[in-house]
XYZ file of N, CA and C in Angstrom:
750
model
N 24.530 60.105 14.327
C 24.811 59.249 15.382
C 24.763 57.794 14.850
N 25.791 57.059 15.148
C 25.812 55.678 14.754
C 24.872 54.781 15.493
N 24.076 53.994 14.751
C 23.085 53.105 15.375
C 23.617 51.657 15.141
N 23.925 50.969 16.279
C 24.452 49.642 16.107
C 23.512 48.670 15.640
N 22.251 48.791 16.050
C 21.158 47.883 15.714
C 19.879 48.700 15.435
N 19.313 48.536 14.233
C 18.002 49.138 13.964
C 17.044 48.038 13.674
N 15.931 48.057 14.438
C 14.895 46.956 14.390
C 13.674 47.494 13.634
N 13.391 46.871 12.526
C 12.177 47.279 11.798
C 11.062 46.308 12.281
N 9.815 46.678 11.910
C 8.691 45.859 12.348
C 8.527 45.836 13.841
N 8.897 46.848 14.535
C 9.000 46.797 15.980
C 7.622 46.826 16.646
N 6.538 47.113 15.916
C 5.226 47.045 16.511
C 4.547 45.692 16.269
N 5.223 44.801 15.504
C 4.677 43.507 15.142
C 5.093 42.419 16.155
N 4.644 41.224 15.925
C 4.881 40.132 16.878
C 6.403 39.733 16.811
N 6.976 39.515 15.661
C 8.353 39.111 15.557
C 9.295 40.267 15.907
N 9.180 41.367 15.187
C 10.030 42.521 15.449
C 9.879 42.988 16.883
N 8.595 43.032 17.327
C 8.392 43.490 18.704
C 9.025 42.549 19.710
N 9.020 41.213 19.432
C 9.782 40.312 20.308
C 11.234 40.479 20.376
N 11.734 40.767 19.165
C 13.197 41.065 19.140
C 13.511 42.331 19.907
N 12.687 43.327 19.766
C 12.891 44.604 20.485
C 12.795 44.326 22.048
N 11.852 43.507 22.435
C 11.722 43.218 23.839
C 13.026 42.551 24.430
N 13.590 41.677 23.623
C 14.843 41.043 24.041
C 15.928 42.036 24.172
N 16.081 42.991 23.185
C 17.071 43.981 23.309
C 16.828 44.869 24.561
N 15.586 45.279 24.789
C 15.335 46.104 25.943
C 15.724 45.430 27.279
N 15.552 44.172 27.298
C 15.895 43.410 28.503
C 17.378 43.035 28.645
N 18.136 43.163 27.548
C 19.508 42.623 27.607
C 20.573 43.544 27.022
N 20.220 44.615 26.340
C 21.195 45.427 25.670
C 21.153 46.857 26.147
N 22.242 47.508 26.158
C 22.271 48.964 26.500
C 21.398 49.749 25.589
N 20.568 50.622 26.090
C 19.616 51.314 25.250
C 20.337 52.246 24.175
N 21.537 52.596 24.446
C 22.289 53.455 23.434
C 22.653 52.644 22.212
N 22.559 51.397 22.237
C 23.038 50.574 21.110
C 21.898 50.151 20.088
N 20.687 50.376 20.379
C 19.640 49.982 19.451
C 18.537 51.057 19.275
N 17.856 50.978 18.173
C 16.788 51.895 17.784
C 15.652 51.106 17.164
N 14.417 51.422 17.481
C 13.249 50.857 16.911
C 12.731 51.731 15.758
N 12.076 51.143 14.829
C 11.487 51.901 13.778
C 10.054 51.401 13.437
N 9.288 52.277 12.783
C 7.877 51.929 12.389
C 7.530 52.788 11.233
N 6.643 52.235 10.399
C 6.130 52.999 9.227
C 5.216 54.124 9.628
N 4.731 54.060 10.830
C 3.818 55.119 11.321
C 4.575 56.079 12.326
N 4.773 57.315 11.854
C 5.538 58.243 12.764
C 4.791 58.479 14.042
N 3.543 58.305 14.099
C 2.758 58.483 15.375
C 3.051 57.457 16.413
N 3.855 56.384 16.048
C 4.162 55.408 16.998
C 5.456 55.807 17.818
N 6.018 56.949 17.494
C 7.242 57.385 18.181
C 7.054 57.305 19.657
N 5.928 57.770 20.225
C 5.756 57.827 21.688
C 5.730 56.414 22.265
N 5.241 55.409 21.544
C 5.180 54.081 22.046
C 6.558 53.597 22.448
N 7.577 54.022 21.707
C 8.920 53.576 21.975
C 9.667 54.522 22.879
N 9.518 55.815 22.696
C 10.230 56.780 23.474
C 9.728 56.754 24.958
N 8.468 56.379 25.152
C 7.997 56.223 26.539
C 8.659 55.046 27.228
N 9.205 54.137 26.449
C 9.927 53.003 27.117
C 11.450 53.304 27.091
N 11.834 54.504 26.719
C 13.227 54.855 26.706
C 13.981 54.374 25.431
N 13.222 54.035 24.410
C 13.888 53.480 23.228
C 13.931 54.575 22.131
N 15.124 54.679 21.508
C 15.246 55.649 20.410
C 14.332 55.163 19.247
N 13.955 56.142 18.428
C 12.917 55.820 17.376
C 13.344 56.490 16.039
N 13.177 55.798 14.929
C 13.319 56.397 13.593
C 12.114 55.983 12.765
N 11.614 56.934 12.022
C 10.472 56.624 11.089
C 11.092 55.999 9.831
N 10.518 54.796 9.491
C 10.997 54.069 8.334
C 9.813 53.404 7.664
N 9.554 53.809 6.415
C 8.407 53.309 5.671
C 8.894 52.627 4.389
N 8.612 51.353 4.315
C 9.121 50.539 3.145
C 8.554 51.121 1.846
N 7.506 51.868 1.831
C 6.943 52.478 0.662
C 7.558 53.800 0.280
N 8.314 54.370 1.193
C 8.852 55.720 1.016
C 10.395 55.716 1.045
N 11.032 55.661 -0.129
C 12.476 55.626 -0.143
C 13.151 56.763 0.624
N 12.481 57.949 0.647
C 13.115 59.112 1.404
C 13.229 58.726 2.861
N 12.239 58.140 3.485
C 12.340 57.803 4.894
C 13.348 56.744 5.101
N 13.541 55.833 4.135
C 14.523 54.741 4.252
C 15.934 55.302 4.271
N 16.224 56.201 3.338
C 17.593 56.750 3.365
C 17.883 57.402 4.684
N 16.944 58.203 5.218
C 17.176 58.892 6.494
C 17.299 57.899 7.659
N 16.403 56.908 7.688
C 16.365 56.000 8.780
C 17.559 55.102 8.844
N 18.097 54.759 7.633
C 19.251 53.820 7.611
C 20.629 54.511 7.660
N 20.622 55.804 7.781
C 21.914 56.513 7.868
C 22.655 56.110 9.082
N 23.917 55.719 8.937
C 24.835 55.370 10.064
C 24.377 54.123 10.750
N 23.647 53.278 10.121
C 23.163 51.993 10.743
C 24.211 50.900 10.471
N 24.594 50.182 11.495
C 25.545 49.081 11.307
C 24.796 47.762 11.034
N 23.855 47.409 11.884
C 23.109 46.154 11.725
C 21.578 46.460 11.546
N 21.007 46.023 10.455
C 19.637 46.288 10.210
C 18.862 44.955 10.283
N 17.868 44.885 11.126
C 16.887 43.806 11.128
C 15.814 44.147 10.074
N 15.815 43.478 8.986
C 14.776 43.685 7.992
C 13.739 42.638 8.211
N 12.688 43.057 8.910
C 11.534 42.169 9.123
C 10.681 42.244 7.843
N 10.420 41.074 7.226
C 9.718 41.055 5.984
C 8.326 41.648 6.117
N 7.959 42.357 5.007
C 6.616 42.979 5.044
C 5.574 41.945 5.035
N 4.294 42.302 5.421
C 3.210 41.321 5.543
C 3.078 40.464 4.373
N 3.056 39.125 4.560
C 3.021 38.218 3.458
C 1.561 37.777 3.182
N 1.416 37.262 1.956
C 0.118 36.798 1.505
C 0.140 36.679 0.003
N -0.564 35.746 -0.597
C -0.529 35.532 -1.998
C -0.891 36.740 -2.719
N -1.816 37.539 -2.286
C -2.222 38.720 -3.062
C -1.269 39.823 -2.905
N -0.224 39.733 -2.091
C 0.691 40.862 -1.799
C 2.099 40.586 -2.346
N 2.290 39.584 -3.194
C 3.635 39.225 -3.635
C 4.394 40.423 -4.240
N 3.730 41.079 -5.149
C 4.375 42.228 -5.801
C 4.761 43.288 -4.825
N 3.859 43.525 -3.858
C 4.183 44.534 -2.851
C 5.392 44.162 -2.034
N 5.383 42.893 -1.651
C 6.505 42.421 -0.827
C 7.829 42.704 -1.537
N 7.862 42.276 -2.791
C 9.132 42.463 -3.514
C 9.522 43.873 -3.704
N 8.501 44.747 -3.957
C 8.742 46.198 -4.114
C 9.287 46.779 -2.815
N 8.652 46.423 -1.680
C 9.047 46.906 -0.410
C 10.543 46.565 -0.106
N 10.809 45.252 -0.307
C 12.158 44.762 0.041
C 13.213 45.366 -0.915
N 12.831 45.549 -2.162
C 13.785 46.223 -3.105
C 14.080 47.612 -2.560
N 13.089 48.351 -2.178
C 13.371 49.691 -1.611
C 14.282 49.695 -0.473
N 14.110 48.739 0.465
C 14.950 48.683 1.644
C 16.371 48.273 1.238
N 16.564 47.273 0.390
C 17.826 46.845 -0.046
C 18.631 47.957 -0.745
N 17.920 48.659 -1.612
C 18.605 49.750 -2.337
C 19.062 50.867 -1.364
N 18.193 51.147 -0.403
C 18.552 52.208 0.577
C 19.664 51.729 1.471
N 19.637 50.470 1.857
C 20.709 49.980 2.708
C 22.057 50.030 1.975
N 22.068 49.741 0.687
C 23.326 49.799 -0.076
C 23.717 51.221 -0.155
N 22.860 52.147 -0.475
C 23.230 53.536 -0.598
C 23.765 54.134 0.696
N 23.225 53.663 1.797
C 23.691 54.172 3.111
C 24.736 53.371 3.757
N 25.268 52.348 3.041
C 26.426 51.531 3.514
C 26.161 50.817 4.829
N 24.932 50.285 4.952
C 24.614 49.477 6.104
C 25.546 48.274 6.167
N 26.126 47.957 7.300
C 27.143 46.955 7.411
C 26.651 45.511 7.319
N 25.465 45.275 7.844
C 24.978 43.870 7.902
C 23.455 43.921 7.981
N 22.819 43.233 7.012
C 21.351 43.151 6.985
C 20.938 41.775 7.446
N 20.110 41.717 8.426
C 19.581 40.466 8.951
C 18.129 40.391 8.464
N 17.828 39.476 7.616
C 16.521 39.384 6.978
C 15.687 38.202 7.561
N 14.482 38.459 7.918
C 13.546 37.408 8.340
C 12.809 36.799 7.179
N 13.368 35.740 6.733
C 12.766 34.954 5.641
C 11.824 33.950 6.155
N 11.431 32.933 5.332
C 10.481 31.948 5.715
C 10.984 30.607 5.417
N 10.441 29.599 6.096
C 11.065 28.248 6.130
C 10.431 27.235 5.137
N 9.484 27.636 4.344
C 8.895 26.659 3.369
C 10.045 26.116 2.498
N 10.161 24.818 2.440
C 11.192 24.149 1.627
C 12.515 24.011 2.359
N 12.509 24.286 3.657
C 13.777 24.130 4.400
C 14.877 25.009 3.842
N 16.028 24.442 3.540
C 17.127 25.217 2.997
C 17.208 25.055 1.485
N 16.242 24.551 0.841
C 16.184 24.440 -0.590
C 15.706 25.767 -1.188
N 15.879 25.978 -2.471
C 15.492 27.201 -3.139
C 14.517 26.926 -4.265
N 13.822 25.813 -4.195
C 12.925 25.469 -5.334
C 11.468 25.371 -4.888
N 11.110 25.990 -3.792
C 9.711 25.949 -3.277
C 8.844 26.662 -4.326
N 7.636 26.158 -4.507
C 6.634 26.738 -5.399
C 5.566 27.509 -4.602
N 5.715 27.582 -3.278
C 4.774 28.357 -2.480
C 4.936 29.808 -2.768
N 3.910 30.539 -3.199
C 4.056 31.918 -3.602
C 4.708 32.782 -2.582
N 4.322 32.670 -1.310
C 5.009 33.500 -0.298
C 6.490 33.215 -0.216
N 6.810 31.929 -0.324
C 8.309 31.629 -0.269
C 9.039 32.126 -1.450
N 8.341 32.142 -2.615
C 9.012 32.666 -3.822
C 9.390 34.102 -3.670
N 8.497 34.873 -2.911
C 8.837 36.295 -2.669
C 10.035 36.386 -1.678
N 10.139 35.523 -0.756
C 11.275 35.498 0.116
C 12.523 35.130 -0.601
N 12.499 34.156 -1.485
C 13.599 33.740 -2.299
C 14.061 34.841 -3.167
N 13.182 35.618 -3.719
C 13.499 36.800 -4.484
C 14.277 37.865 -3.700
N 13.849 38.062 -2.457
C 14.554 38.977 -1.571
C 15.961 38.430 -1.217
N 16.009 37.198 -1.001
C 17.411 36.627 -0.704
C 18.297 36.833 -1.928
N 17.750 36.669 -3.148
C 18.571 36.922 -4.332
C 18.899 38.401 -4.416
N 18.014 39.313 -4.127
C 18.330 40.747 -4.089
C 19.542 40.983 -3.138
N 19.518 40.386 -1.991
C 20.595 40.620 -1.007
C 21.881 40.063 -1.575
N 21.814 38.864 -2.116
C 22.991 38.233 -2.690
C 23.669 39.109 -3.755
N 22.850 39.741 -4.578
C 23.300 40.525 -5.760
C 23.624 41.937 -5.358
N 23.281 42.387 -4.163
C 23.445 43.757 -3.748
C 24.845 44.155 -3.333
N 25.601 43.102 -2.991
C 26.996 43.410 -2.437
C 26.931 43.683 -0.935
N 25.784 43.758 -0.333
C 25.637 43.939 1.153
C 26.030 42.617 1.853
N 26.563 42.808 3.065
C 26.704 41.640 3.907
C 25.378 41.362 4.493
N 24.922 40.078 4.485
C 23.598 39.747 4.927
C 23.532 38.386 5.583
N 22.509 38.190 6.382
C 22.139 36.821 6.870
C 20.671 36.678 6.664
N 20.272 35.663 5.947
C 18.844 35.332 5.800
C 18.468 34.303 6.829
N 17.533 34.630 7.708
C 17.055 33.701 8.758
C 15.703 33.222 8.332
N 15.660 31.962 7.939
C 14.357 31.368 7.512
C 13.664 30.924 8.737
N 12.711 31.806 9.168
C 12.048 31.603 10.408
C 11.008 30.511 10.293
N 10.879 29.631 11.358
C 9.940 28.557 11.347
C 8.508 28.975 11.321
N 7.645 28.041 10.973
C 6.256 28.349 10.908
C 5.722 28.630 12.302
N 5.003 29.758 12.452
C 4.478 30.137 13.770
C 3.574 29.096 14.338
N 3.884 28.596 15.543
C 3.060 27.684 16.266
C 1.594 28.240 16.443
N 1.593 29.570 16.695
C 0.282 30.241 16.950
C -0.592 30.255 15.715
N -0.023 29.965 14.538
C -0.790 29.970 13.278
C -1.258 28.578 12.862
N -1.224 27.537 13.783
C -1.591 26.204 13.307
C -3.026 26.139 12.769
N -4.002 26.941 13.302
C -5.360 26.768 12.695
C -5.433 27.182 11.257
N -4.597 28.082 10.820
C -4.561 28.403 9.360
C -4.182 27.273 8.505
N -3.142 26.486 9.013
C -2.692 25.332 8.263
C -3.733 24.180 8.260
N -4.510 24.095 9.329
C -5.533 23.128 9.375
C -6.866 23.583 8.822
N -6.918 24.895 8.474
C -8.152 25.505 7.988
C -9.267 25.202 8.993
N -9.007 25.595 10.325
C -9.900 25.205 11.362
C -10.186 26.370 12.311
N -11.440 26.584 12.621
C -11.788 27.474 13.719
C -12.093 26.684 14.953
N -11.872 27.180 16.099
C -12.080 26.395 17.319
C -13.517 25.967 17.539
N -14.512 26.548 16.850
C -15.884 26.039 17.060
C -16.229 24.978 15.972
N -15.248 24.610 15.147
C -15.512 23.556 14.174
C -15.186 22.178 14.739
N -15.957 21.170 14.352
C -15.733 19.803 14.921
C -15.195 18.844 13.893
N -14.820 19.402 12.690
C -14.301 18.564 11.693
C -13.122 19.287 10.987
N -11.997 18.623 10.833
C -10.876 19.123 10.086
C -10.681 18.226 8.866
N -10.647 18.868 7.684
C -10.520 18.186 6.440
C -9.156 18.520 5.841
N -8.384 17.492 5.512
C -7.056 17.645 4.931
C -6.850 16.778 3.717
N -5.987 17.164 2.780
C -5.661 16.296 1.620
C -4.591 15.301 1.953
N -3.876 15.589 3.009
C -2.677 14.742 3.389
C -2.262 15.268 4.707
N -1.220 14.614 5.266
C -0.654 15.032 6.578
C 0.843 14.901 6.488
N 1.487 15.519 7.382
C 2.943 15.430 7.446
C 3.454 16.180 8.633
N 4.810 16.109 8.858
C 5.381 16.708 10.010
C 5.779 18.172 9.783
N 5.499 19.072 10.708
C 5.811 20.481 10.612
C 6.547 20.840 11.900
N 7.610 21.563 11.694
C 8.352 22.078 12.902
C 7.851 23.443 13.327
N 6.556 23.427 13.848
C 6.026 24.653 14.361
C 6.876 25.206 15.445
N 7.057 26.512 15.447
C 7.918 27.211 16.484
C 7.185 28.433 16.998
N 7.283 28.674 18.314
C 6.599 29.863 18.811
C 7.217 31.159 18.396
N 6.410 32.156 18.220
C 7.010 33.469 17.866
C 7.921 33.999 18.837
N 7.606 33.797 20.124
C 8.532 34.301 21.185
C 9.908 33.649 21.082
N 9.939 32.373 20.771
C 11.320 31.761 20.683
C 11.995 32.161 19.378
N 11.245 32.353 18.250
C 11.844 32.816 17.040
C 12.435 34.204 17.305
N 11.685 35.027 17.973
C 12.117 36.496 18.248
C 13.428 36.486 19.065
N 13.404 35.675 20.117
C 14.604 35.630 21.066
C 15.790 35.125 20.252
N 15.606 34.016 19.440
C 16.740 33.477 18.762
C 17.239 34.397 17.664
N 16.368 35.133 17.037
C 16.771 36.183 16.047
C 17.578 37.300 16.670
N 17.132 37.699 17.869
C 17.875 38.724 18.561
C 19.278 38.199 18.996
N 19.337 36.955 19.485
C 20.614 36.373 19.905
C 21.544 36.235 18.701
N 21.047 35.861 17.553
C 21.899 35.784 16.384
C 22.488 37.119 15.997
N 21.698 38.161 16.051
C 22.210 39.532 15.714
C 23.281 39.907 16.720
N 23.043 39.641 17.988
C 24.016 40.076 19.022
C 25.268 39.285 18.929
N 25.151 37.995 18.511
C 26.341 37.177 18.420
C 27.146 37.569 17.237
N 26.463 37.946 16.091
C 27.186 38.371 14.933
C 27.726 37.180 14.119
N 28.368 37.536 13.040
C 28.853 36.432 12.159
C 27.787 36.007 11.205
N 27.935 34.795 10.666
C 26.962 34.198 9.700
C 26.876 35.051 8.476
N 27.978 35.614 8.111
C 27.930 36.540 6.878
C 27.589 35.801 5.636
N 26.660 36.338 4.883
C 26.227 35.864 3.592
C 25.858 34.423 3.605
N 25.062 34.064 4.678
C 24.592 32.656 4.875
C 23.066 32.701 5.045
N 22.513 31.570 4.752
C 21.078 31.368 4.972
C 20.930 30.322 6.105
N 20.202 30.713 7.126
C 20.045 29.824 8.324
C 18.603 29.416 8.442
N 18.423 28.208 8.950
C 17.123 27.632 9.162
C 16.840 27.665 10.665
N 15.791 28.389 11.065
C 15.515 28.542 12.560
C 14.181 27.934 12.824
N 14.214 26.803 13.459
C 12.938 26.085 13.801
C 13.128 25.382 15.121
N 11.951 24.918 15.635
C 12.021 24.086 16.841
C 12.718 22.749 16.502
N 13.197 22.025 17.519
C 13.862 20.771 17.197
C 12.907 19.590 16.919
N 11.660 19.762 17.341
C 10.672 18.676 17.124
C 9.703 18.985 16.072
N 8.979 17.998 15.636
C 7.893 18.189 14.568
C 6.617 17.645 15.130
N 5.518 17.988 14.441
C 4.186 17.466 14.904
C 3.309 17.428 13.563
N 2.419 16.411 13.583
C 1.549 16.334 12.421
C 0.182 16.907 12.759
N -0.599 17.014 11.691
C -2.018 17.570 11.939
C -2.770 16.609 12.805
N -2.636 15.364 12.605
C -3.370 14.394 13.388
C -3.005 14.503 14.914
N -1.706 14.710 15.135
C -1.181 14.876 16.516
C -1.724 16.129 17.185
N -1.864 17.192 16.353
C -2.404 18.501 16.877
C -3.863 18.267 17.261
N -4.641 17.630 16.409
C -6.047 17.410 16.715
C -6.146 16.560 18.023
N -5.322 15.523 18.139
C -5.348 14.663 19.334
C -5.094 15.552 20.560
N -4.162 16.478 20.462
C -3.842 17.383 21.584
C -5.026 18.288 21.893
N -5.698 18.774 20.900
C -6.846 19.651 21.081
C -7.883 18.865 21.862
N -8.155 17.628 21.439
C -9.215 16.788 22.110
C -8.789 16.486 23.521
N -7.483 16.211 23.748
C -7.089 15.804 25.058
C -7.104 16.957 26.086
N -6.738 18.138 25.622
C -6.680 19.283 26.507
C -8.009 20.046 26.652
N -8.876 19.931 25.721
C -10.149 20.706 25.826
C -11.371 19.836 25.999
N -11.191 18.517 25.861
C -12.363 17.626 25.977
C -13.252 17.662 24.835
N -12.827 18.243 23.717
C -13.640 18.293 22.483
C -13.513 16.912 21.722
N -14.237 16.796 20.678
C -14.200 15.692 19.884
C -14.112 16.036 18.379
N -12.943 16.715 18.080
C -12.698 17.229 16.754
C -12.299 15.951 15.883
N -12.922 15.746 14.794
C -12.604 14.636 13.840
C -11.643 15.121 12.679
N -10.922 14.174 12.181
C -10.074 14.420 11.060
C -10.532 13.590 9.846
N -10.700 14.192 8.714
C -11.122 13.493 7.530
C -10.151 13.799 6.390
N -9.681 12.816 5.661
C -8.825 12.974 4.521
C -9.657 12.927 3.250
N -9.364 13.858 2.309
C -10.051 13.829 0.984
C -8.955 13.928 -0.034
N -9.318 13.775 -1.303
C -8.319 13.912 -2.395
C -7.917 15.413 -2.498
N -6.698 15.662 -3.060
C -6.243 17.029 -3.251
C -7.265 17.839 -4.101
N -7.801 17.244 -5.111
C -8.765 17.979 -5.984
C -10.038 18.349 -5.170
N -10.573 17.392 -4.422
C -11.772 17.660 -3.586
C -11.468 18.743 -2.570
N -10.226 18.727 -1.983
C -9.847 19.690 -0.984
C -9.831 21.090 -1.523
N -9.226 21.207 -2.761
C -9.115 22.503 -3.347
C -10.528 23.068 -3.666
N -11.429 22.239 -4.119
C -12.759 22.733 -4.422
C -13.481 23.150 -3.145
N -13.215 22.419 -2.028
C -13.907 22.763 -0.740
C -13.321 24.064 -0.219
N -12.047 24.175 -0.173
C -11.425 25.396 0.401
C -11.581 26.627 -0.442
N -11.698 26.511 -1.745
C -11.965 27.648 -2.567
C -13.337 28.170 -2.282
N -14.267 27.282 -1.935
C -15.589 27.667 -1.646
C -15.866 28.197 -0.188
N -14.966 27.650 0.708
C -15.201 27.997 2.150
C -13.926 27.859 2.894
N -13.043 28.790 2.652
C -11.705 28.788 3.343
C -11.896 29.435 4.693
N -11.843 28.679 5.769
C -12.074 29.219 7.043
C -10.920 30.106 7.572
N -9.731 29.612 7.244
C -8.538 30.324 7.723
C -8.584 30.630 9.219
N -8.663 29.562 9.984
C -8.882 29.780 11.472
C -7.815 30.474 12.162
N -8.110 30.826 13.369
C -7.147 31.505 14.265
C -7.295 30.959 15.664
N -6.389 31.429 16.494
C -6.371 30.880 17.839
C -7.317 31.515 18.796
N -8.000 32.612 18.411
C -8.844 33.270 19.314
C -10.208 32.507 19.532
């Protein structure tokens, strides 16, 4: 059976948001959700959504899941400095299987470090650039969507927990933080619109915000008195290596 749209990462925030948009706006016969865990089948089928088991680590499941797929949403595997080799291996497995199964169009969720440039030294972005190169060399039709930085993840970039009263940064600058919900909807709309063959797109909010402005908003909306302190890059590295809070919004 031909699958017009196959959505990977459908239990995650981004892929799940794309799936939610499809559920609300697209005929259920046109799309299928996938997960690396076959036990998740009921999560989707209980909502009336077709399901295929697809595990980036298992090429056999990839070949089966990608059979007769026209548009594949390739949601990047979990990123992190310690997982770079795993990311590249996972994506190579998917790209190879997509080529073998003649997938018509791969929509890849890349990352926006460095904007539309290809010279970022951020390790996570290097993994995404490597995947974009894989796609370019594969002969597959693809669109790389460089997704904006999640607004929900701002504490990570500030290295701040909500119970902390001091934010220490080596510098400040403007970031186009974008909500995951908006990124998911825009990604879904791009897929449904079609086109953008063999192109790299930058998907971010129209406005930017600095760390200082975020802290001001925190104080204005919560009544807190969070302070901002700037230190040298060397001092910052020493401090964060010893005590990286990696805050979250909870």
